[in-house]
Amino acid sequence: QVQLQESGPGLVKPSQTLSLTCTVSGGSISSGSYYWSWIRQPAGEGLTWIGRIHTSGSTNYIPSLKSRVTISVDTSNNQFSLKLSSVTAADTATYYCAREDYHGSGNWFDPWGQGTLVTVSS
Amino acid sequence: DIQMTQSPSSLSASVGDRVTITCRASQSISRYLNWYQQKPGKAPNLLIYAASSLQSGVPSRFSGSGSGTDFTLTISSLQPEDFATYYCQQSDSTPRTFGQGTKVEIK
């Protein structure tokens, strides 16, 4: 059973770069044909999809963050990563990684990591 | 971007009640609609995919329906463990978008 686990600093200073890693266990990140996604949720608010990377290496990002976001994959360590530059307090949120599974009937996020809280503050 | 609008934003219900949550897309998304349950401090959990398919392990009291722009999540008999926030999400196109959530509270 595939499991995902986020890791990275819980506190980032304004204007710096937020860097998170999602480690995949119980299966190879390269096997099958999946998208690997990042989603965030400010405290008490809803879910926002940030972007994804395909096992082929292709990426998609939400337009509002596209200029600041990079998602990459490290197949040797079975991980994928998120970098968000020039952060502000508005980027404070719980960040989730998730696998996007897709079939002819659609795509869905399953499983999810447990989430990691990142606070942007000096 | 496709906007997803859920209603109501919150509801109060009793154990045993039938609960219905609706989700409307700003344009047709066929049946590319998923539902998630999120409990406080936890990651969302997939309940329903492709509008009406029940995820493995999810109790049969949960069901989904709809196509095009209008979708429904129904809990046939609300149980104590169902008090949570529910989100719809479209997978018709990127960027993926979620509804704002519906919080189901105890009456």
mmCIF file of C-alpha atoms in Angstrom:
data_model
loop_
_atom_site.group_PDB
_atom_site.id
_atom_site.type_symbol
_atom_site.label_atom_id
_atom_site.label_comp_id
_atom_site.label_asym_id
_atom_site.label_seq_id
_atom_site.Cartn_x
_atom_site.Cartn_y
_atom_site.Cartn_z
ATOM 1 C CA GLN A 1 0.000 0.000 0.000
ATOM 2 C CA VAL A 2 1.500 3.282 -1.110
ATOM 3 C CA GLN A 3 2.042 5.903 1.580
ATOM 4 C CA LEU A 4 3.201 9.502 1.276
ATOM 5 C CA GLN A 5 5.025 11.606 3.858
ATOM 6 C CA GLU A 6 5.840 15.298 3.647
ATOM 7 C CA SER A 7 8.971 16.752 5.188
ATOM 8 C CA GLY A 8 10.631 20.153 5.369
ATOM 9 C CA PRO A 9 11.017 23.273 7.482
ATOM 10 C CA GLY A 10 7.989 24.352 9.454
ATOM 11 C CA LEU A 11 9.066 27.979 9.485
ATOM 12 C CA VAL A 12 10.193 30.047 6.519
ATOM 13 C CA LYS A 13 11.088 33.733 6.483
ATOM 14 C CA PRO A 14 9.282 36.137 4.162
ATOM 15 C CA SER A 15 10.874 36.482 0.710
ATOM 16 C CA GLN A 16 12.671 33.152 1.091
ATOM 17 C CA THR A 17 11.955 29.864 -0.662
ATOM 18 C CA LEU A 18 9.715 27.209 0.824
ATOM 19 C CA SER A 19 11.053 23.722 0.101
ATOM 20 C CA LEU A 20 9.155 20.516 0.859
ATOM 21 C CA THR A 21 9.759 16.894 -0.025
ATOM 22 C CA CYS A 22 7.253 14.082 -0.296
ATOM 23 C CA THR A 23 8.637 10.586 0.221
ATOM 24 C CA VAL A 24 6.733 7.734 -1.357
ATOM 25 C CA SER A 25 6.864 4.329 0.328
ATOM 26 C CA GLY A 26 5.265 1.006 -0.485
ATOM 27 C CA GLY A 27 5.763 1.411 -4.204
ATOM 28 C CA SER A 28 7.996 2.980 -6.806
ATOM 29 C CA ILE A 29 7.293 6.559 -7.825
ATOM 30 C CA SER A 30 8.227 5.515 -11.353
ATOM 31 C CA SER A 31 5.888 2.547 -11.629
ATOM 32 C CA GLY A 32 2.503 2.907 -13.194
ATOM 33 C CA SER A 33 1.504 6.196 -14.682
ATOM 34 C CA TYR A 34 0.595 8.687 -12.033
ATOM 35 C CA TYR A 35 0.677 12.364 -11.335
ATOM 36 C CA TRP A 36 2.274 13.484 -8.086
ATOM 37 C CA SER A 37 0.626 16.590 -6.683
ATOM 38 C CA TRP A 38 0.899 19.303 -4.065
ATOM 39 C CA ILE A 39 -2.180 20.820 -2.427
ATOM 40 C CA ARG A 40 -2.338 23.395 0.350
ATOM 41 C CA GLN A 41 -4.840 24.504 2.947
ATOM 42 C CA PRO A 42 -4.606 27.634 5.107
ATOM 43 C CA ALA A 43 -5.928 27.125 8.614
ATOM 44 C CA GLY A 44 -9.710 27.055 8.631
ATOM 45 C CA GLU A 45 -9.935 27.397 4.849
ATOM 46 C CA GLY A 46 -10.422 25.188 1.822
ATOM 47 C CA LEU A 47 -8.109 23.182 -0.383
ATOM 48 C CA THR A 48 -6.053 24.668 -3.206
ATOM 49 C CA TRP A 49 -4.257 22.568 -5.785
ATOM 50 C CA ILE A 50 -0.766 23.918 -6.417
ATOM 51 C CA GLY A 51 0.480 21.680 -9.184
ATOM 52 C CA ARG A 52 1.638 18.240 -10.243
ATOM 53 C CA ILE A 53 4.361 16.303 -11.964
ATOM 54 C CA HIS A 54 3.868 13.240 -14.133
ATOM 55 C CA THR A 55 6.154 10.256 -13.987
ATOM 56 C CA SER A 56 7.340 11.375 -17.428
ATOM 57 C CA GLY A 57 8.499 14.645 -15.866
ATOM 58 C CA SER A 58 5.873 16.938 -17.326
ATOM 59 C CA THR A 59 4.400 19.512 -14.966
ATOM 60 C CA ASN A 60 1.245 21.579 -14.535
ATOM 61 C CA TYR A 61 0.844 24.492 -12.130
ATOM 62 C CA ILE A 62 -1.967 26.694 -10.961
ATOM 63 C CA PRO A 63 -1.632 29.971 -12.909
ATOM 64 C CA SER A 64 -1.730 32.183 -9.806
ATOM 65 C CA LEU A 65 1.436 30.546 -8.431
ATOM 66 C CA LYS A 66 3.125 29.447 -11.642
ATOM 67 C CA SER A 67 5.815 32.123 -11.562
ATOM 68 C CA ARG A 68 6.934 31.024 -8.094
ATOM 69 C CA VAL A 69 6.467 27.238 -8.117
ATOM 70 C CA THR A 70 8.690 24.375 -9.168
ATOM 71 C CA ILE A 71 7.777 20.710 -8.705
ATOM 72 C CA SER A 72 10.430 18.099 -9.398
ATOM 73 C CA VAL A 73 10.887 14.369 -8.997
ATOM 74 C CA ASP A 74 13.824 12.353 -7.672
ATOM 75 C CA THR A 75 13.218 8.789 -8.770
ATOM 76 C CA SER A 76 16.406 7.479 -7.153
ATOM 77 C CA ASN A 77 15.088 8.448 -3.723
ATOM 78 C CA ASN A 78 11.415 7.850 -4.520
ATOM 79 C CA GLN A 79 10.587 11.461 -3.742
ATOM 80 C CA PHE A 80 9.084 14.517 -5.312
ATOM 81 C CA SER A 81 9.522 18.076 -4.181
ATOM 82 C CA LEU A 82 7.910 21.495 -4.055
ATOM 83 C CA LYS A 83 9.726 24.802 -4.160
ATOM 84 C CA LEU A 84 7.799 28.032 -3.708
ATOM 85 C CA SER A 85 9.842 31.205 -3.965
ATOM 86 C CA SER A 86 9.344 34.712 -2.566
ATOM 87 C CA VAL A 87 6.939 33.554 0.118
ATOM 88 C CA THR A 88 4.708 35.852 2.122
ATOM 89 C CA ALA A 89 2.390 35.327 5.054
ATOM 90 C CA ALA A 90 -0.303 34.370 2.551
ATOM 91 C CA ASP A 91 1.640 31.182 1.841
ATOM 92 C CA THR A 92 1.212 29.994 5.431
ATOM 93 C CA ALA A 93 -0.724 26.753 5.194
ATOM 94 C CA THR A 94 -0.715 23.022 5.680
ATOM 95 C CA TYR A 95 0.849 21.498 2.591
ATOM 96 C CA TYR A 96 -0.232 18.068 1.404
ATOM 97 C CA CYS A 97 1.298 15.809 -1.178
ATOM 98 C CA ALA A 98 -0.986 13.380 -2.972
ATOM 99 C CA ARG A 99 -0.948 10.892 -5.794
ATOM 100 C CA GLU A 100 -3.319 11.625 -8.638
ATOM 101 C CA ASP A 101 -4.572 8.359 -10.001
ATOM 102 C CA TYR A 102 -6.133 8.384 -13.425
ATOM 103 C CA HIS A 103 -8.345 6.117 -15.436
ATOM 104 C CA GLY A 104 -10.718 6.459 -18.318
ATOM 105 C CA SER A 105 -13.426 7.485 -15.856
ATOM 106 C CA GLY A 106 -11.397 10.345 -14.432
ATOM 107 C CA ASN A 107 -8.642 11.294 -12.029
ATOM 108 C CA TRP A 108 -8.657 11.473 -8.258
ATOM 109 C CA PHE A 109 -6.316 12.151 -5.353
ATOM 110 C CA ASP A 110 -5.510 9.031 -3.385
ATOM 111 C CA PRO A 111 -3.550 8.527 -1.196
ATOM 112 C CA TRP A 112 -2.586 11.746 0.572
ATOM 113 C CA GLY A 113 0.255 12.513 2.919
ATOM 114 C CA GLN A 114 -0.596 13.555 6.459
ATOM 115 C CA GLY A 115 0.245 17.182 5.725
ATOM 116 C CA THR A 116 2.879 19.534 7.075
ATOM 117 C CA LEU A 117 2.276 23.007 8.448
ATOM 118 C CA VAL A 118 4.490 25.723 7.033
ATOM 119 C CA THR A 119 4.430 29.136 8.653
ATOM 120 C CA VAL A 120 5.882 32.172 6.927
ATOM 121 C CA SER A 121 7.133 34.587 9.538
ATOM 122 C CA SER A 122 10.236 36.540 10.418
ATOM 123 C CA ASP B 1 -10.550 27.861 -14.289
ATOM 124 C CA ILE B 2 -13.607 25.796 -13.377
ATOM 125 C CA GLN B 3 -15.305 27.120 -10.244
ATOM 126 C CA MET B 4 -16.871 24.607 -7.886
ATOM 127 C CA THR B 5 -19.645 25.802 -5.569
ATOM 128 C CA GLN B 6 -20.959 23.677 -2.735
ATOM 129 C CA SER B 7 -24.135 24.155 -0.774
ATOM 130 C CA PRO B 8 -24.777 24.474 1.994
ATOM 131 C CA SER B 9 -21.518 25.719 3.526
ATOM 132 C CA SER B 10 -22.529 24.079 6.779
ATOM 133 C CA LEU B 11 -25.362 22.051 8.150
ATOM 134 C CA SER B 12 -26.490 20.637 11.459
ATOM 135 C CA ALA B 13 -27.911 17.142 11.532
ATOM 136 C CA SER B 14 -28.649 14.323 13.925
ATOM 137 C CA VAL B 15 -27.399 10.767 13.929
ATOM 138 C CA GLY B 16 -29.602 8.772 11.594
ATOM 139 C CA ASP B 17 -30.531 11.723 9.390
ATOM 140 C CA ARG B 18 -30.290 11.628 5.629
ATOM 141 C CA VAL B 19 -27.879 14.329 4.499
ATOM 142 C CA THR B 20 -27.478 15.762 1.012
ATOM 143 C CA ILE B 21 -24.688 18.074 -0.145
ATOM 144 C CA THR B 22 -24.693 19.622 -3.581
ATOM 145 C CA CYS B 23 -21.824 20.739 -5.787
ATOM 146 C CA ARG B 24 -22.190 22.849 -8.919
ATOM 147 C CA ALA B 25 -19.502 23.358 -11.557
ATOM 148 C CA SER B 26 -19.208 26.590 -13.529
ATOM 149 C CA GLN B 27 -19.152 24.558 -16.748
ATOM 150 C CA SER B 28 -19.874 21.006 -17.733
ATOM 151 C CA ILE B 29 -17.394 18.501 -16.322
ATOM 152 C CA SER B 30 -19.148 15.334 -17.469
ATOM 153 C CA ARG B 31 -18.710 12.943 -14.541
ATOM 154 C CA TYR B 32 -15.201 14.068 -13.577
ATOM 155 C CA LEU B 33 -16.168 14.816 -10.010
ATOM 156 C CA ASN B 34 -14.784 13.465 -6.758
ATOM 157 C CA TRP B 35 -15.811 13.796 -3.113
ATOM 158 C CA TYR B 36 -13.529 13.851 -0.085
ATOM 159 C CA GLN B 37 -14.110 13.791 3.671
ATOM 160 C CA GLN B 38 -11.782 15.701 5.973
ATOM 161 C CA LYS B 39 -11.708 15.467 9.743
ATOM 162 C CA PRO B 40 -9.952 18.082 11.898
ATOM 163 C CA GLY B 41 -6.187 17.811 11.756
ATOM 164 C CA LYS B 42 -6.296 15.074 9.126
ATOM 165 C CA ALA B 43 -5.733 14.850 5.405
ATOM 166 C CA PRO B 44 -8.745 14.570 3.107
ATOM 167 C CA ASN B 45 -9.920 11.046 2.368
ATOM 168 C CA LEU B 46 -11.394 9.976 -0.966
ATOM 169 C CA LEU B 47 -15.024 8.861 -0.685
ATOM 170 C CA ILE B 48 -16.463 8.941 -4.195
ATOM 171 C CA TYR B 49 -14.731 9.155 -7.568
ATOM 172 C CA ALA B 50 -16.111 9.656 -11.062
ATOM 173 C CA ALA B 51 -19.308 11.127 -9.590
ATOM 174 C CA SER B 52 -20.780 7.902 -8.285
ATOM 175 C CA SER B 53 -18.128 5.216 -7.717
ATOM 176 C CA LEU B 54 -17.582 4.316 -4.087
ATOM 177 C CA GLN B 55 -13.932 4.137 -3.052
ATOM 178 C CA SER B 56 -12.895 0.792 -1.589
ATOM 179 C CA GLY B 57 -13.468 0.663 2.153
ATOM 180 C CA VAL B 58 -15.965 3.524 2.234
ATOM 181 C CA PRO B 59 -19.302 2.626 3.857
ATOM 182 C CA SER B 60 -22.224 2.102 1.518
ATOM 183 C CA ARG B 61 -24.265 4.817 3.260
ATOM 184 C CA PHE B 62 -22.260 7.268 1.132
ATOM 185 C CA SER B 63 -23.388 7.719 -2.443
ATOM 186 C CA GLY B 64 -22.815 10.198 -5.242
ATOM 187 C CA SER B 65 -24.789 11.188 -8.286
ATOM 188 C CA GLY B 66 -24.916 13.746 -11.053
ATOM 189 C CA SER B 67 -23.292 14.715 -14.322
ATOM 190 C CA GLY B 68 -22.601 17.844 -16.304
ATOM 191 C CA THR B 69 -22.702 20.697 -13.800
ATOM 192 C CA ASP B 70 -24.768 19.414 -10.882
ATOM 193 C CA PHE B 71 -23.691 16.764 -8.412
ATOM 194 C CA THR B 72 -24.867 15.383 -5.087
ATOM 195 C CA LEU B 73 -23.269 13.566 -2.181
ATOM 196 C CA THR B 74 -25.748 11.728 0.011
ATOM 197 C CA ILE B 75 -25.240 10.132 3.398
ATOM 198 C CA SER B 76 -28.218 7.853 3.870
ATOM 199 C CA SER B 77 -28.048 7.556 7.653
ATOM 200 C CA LEU B 78 -25.600 9.879 9.379
ATOM 201 C CA GLN B 79 -23.258 8.199 11.842
ATOM 202 C CA PRO B 80 -21.198 9.828 14.606
ATOM 203 C CA GLU B 81 -17.984 9.332 12.644
ATOM 204 C CA ASP B 82 -19.423 11.225 9.646
ATOM 205 C CA PHE B 83 -19.255 14.617 11.308
ATOM 206 C CA ALA B 84 -16.586 16.255 9.180
ATOM 207 C CA THR B 85 -16.064 18.635 6.280
ATOM 208 C CA TYR B 86 -16.798 17.412 2.764
ATOM 209 C CA TYR B 87 -15.223 18.725 -0.430
ATOM 210 C CA CYS B 88 -16.018 18.176 -4.078
ATOM 211 C CA GLN B 89 -13.238 18.392 -6.682
ATOM 212 C CA GLN B 90 -13.278 18.443 -10.453
ATOM 213 C CA SER B 91 -10.803 16.504 -12.576
ATOM 214 C CA ASP B 92 -12.063 17.647 -15.966
ATOM 215 C CA SER B 93 -9.213 20.084 -16.489
ATOM 216 C CA THR B 94 -6.275 21.795 -14.843
ATOM 217 C CA PRO B 95 -6.006 23.623 -12.596
ATOM 218 C CA ARG B 96 -7.778 21.114 -10.413
ATOM 219 C CA THR B 97 -10.296 22.941 -8.238
ATOM 220 C CA PHE B 98 -12.205 22.133 -5.084
ATOM 221 C CA GLY B 99 -15.464 23.348 -3.669
ATOM 222 C CA GLN B 100 -15.253 25.525 -0.566
ATOM 223 C CA GLY B 101 -16.366 22.673 1.661
ATOM 224 C CA THR B 102 -19.472 21.717 3.606
ATOM 225 C CA LYS B 103 -19.105 21.274 7.337
ATOM 226 C CA VAL B 104 -21.471 18.700 8.806
ATOM 227 C CA GLU B 105 -22.051 19.375 12.491
ATOM 228 C CA ILE B 106 -23.980 17.682 15.252
ATOM 229 C CA LYS B 107 -27.439 19.074 15.955
#
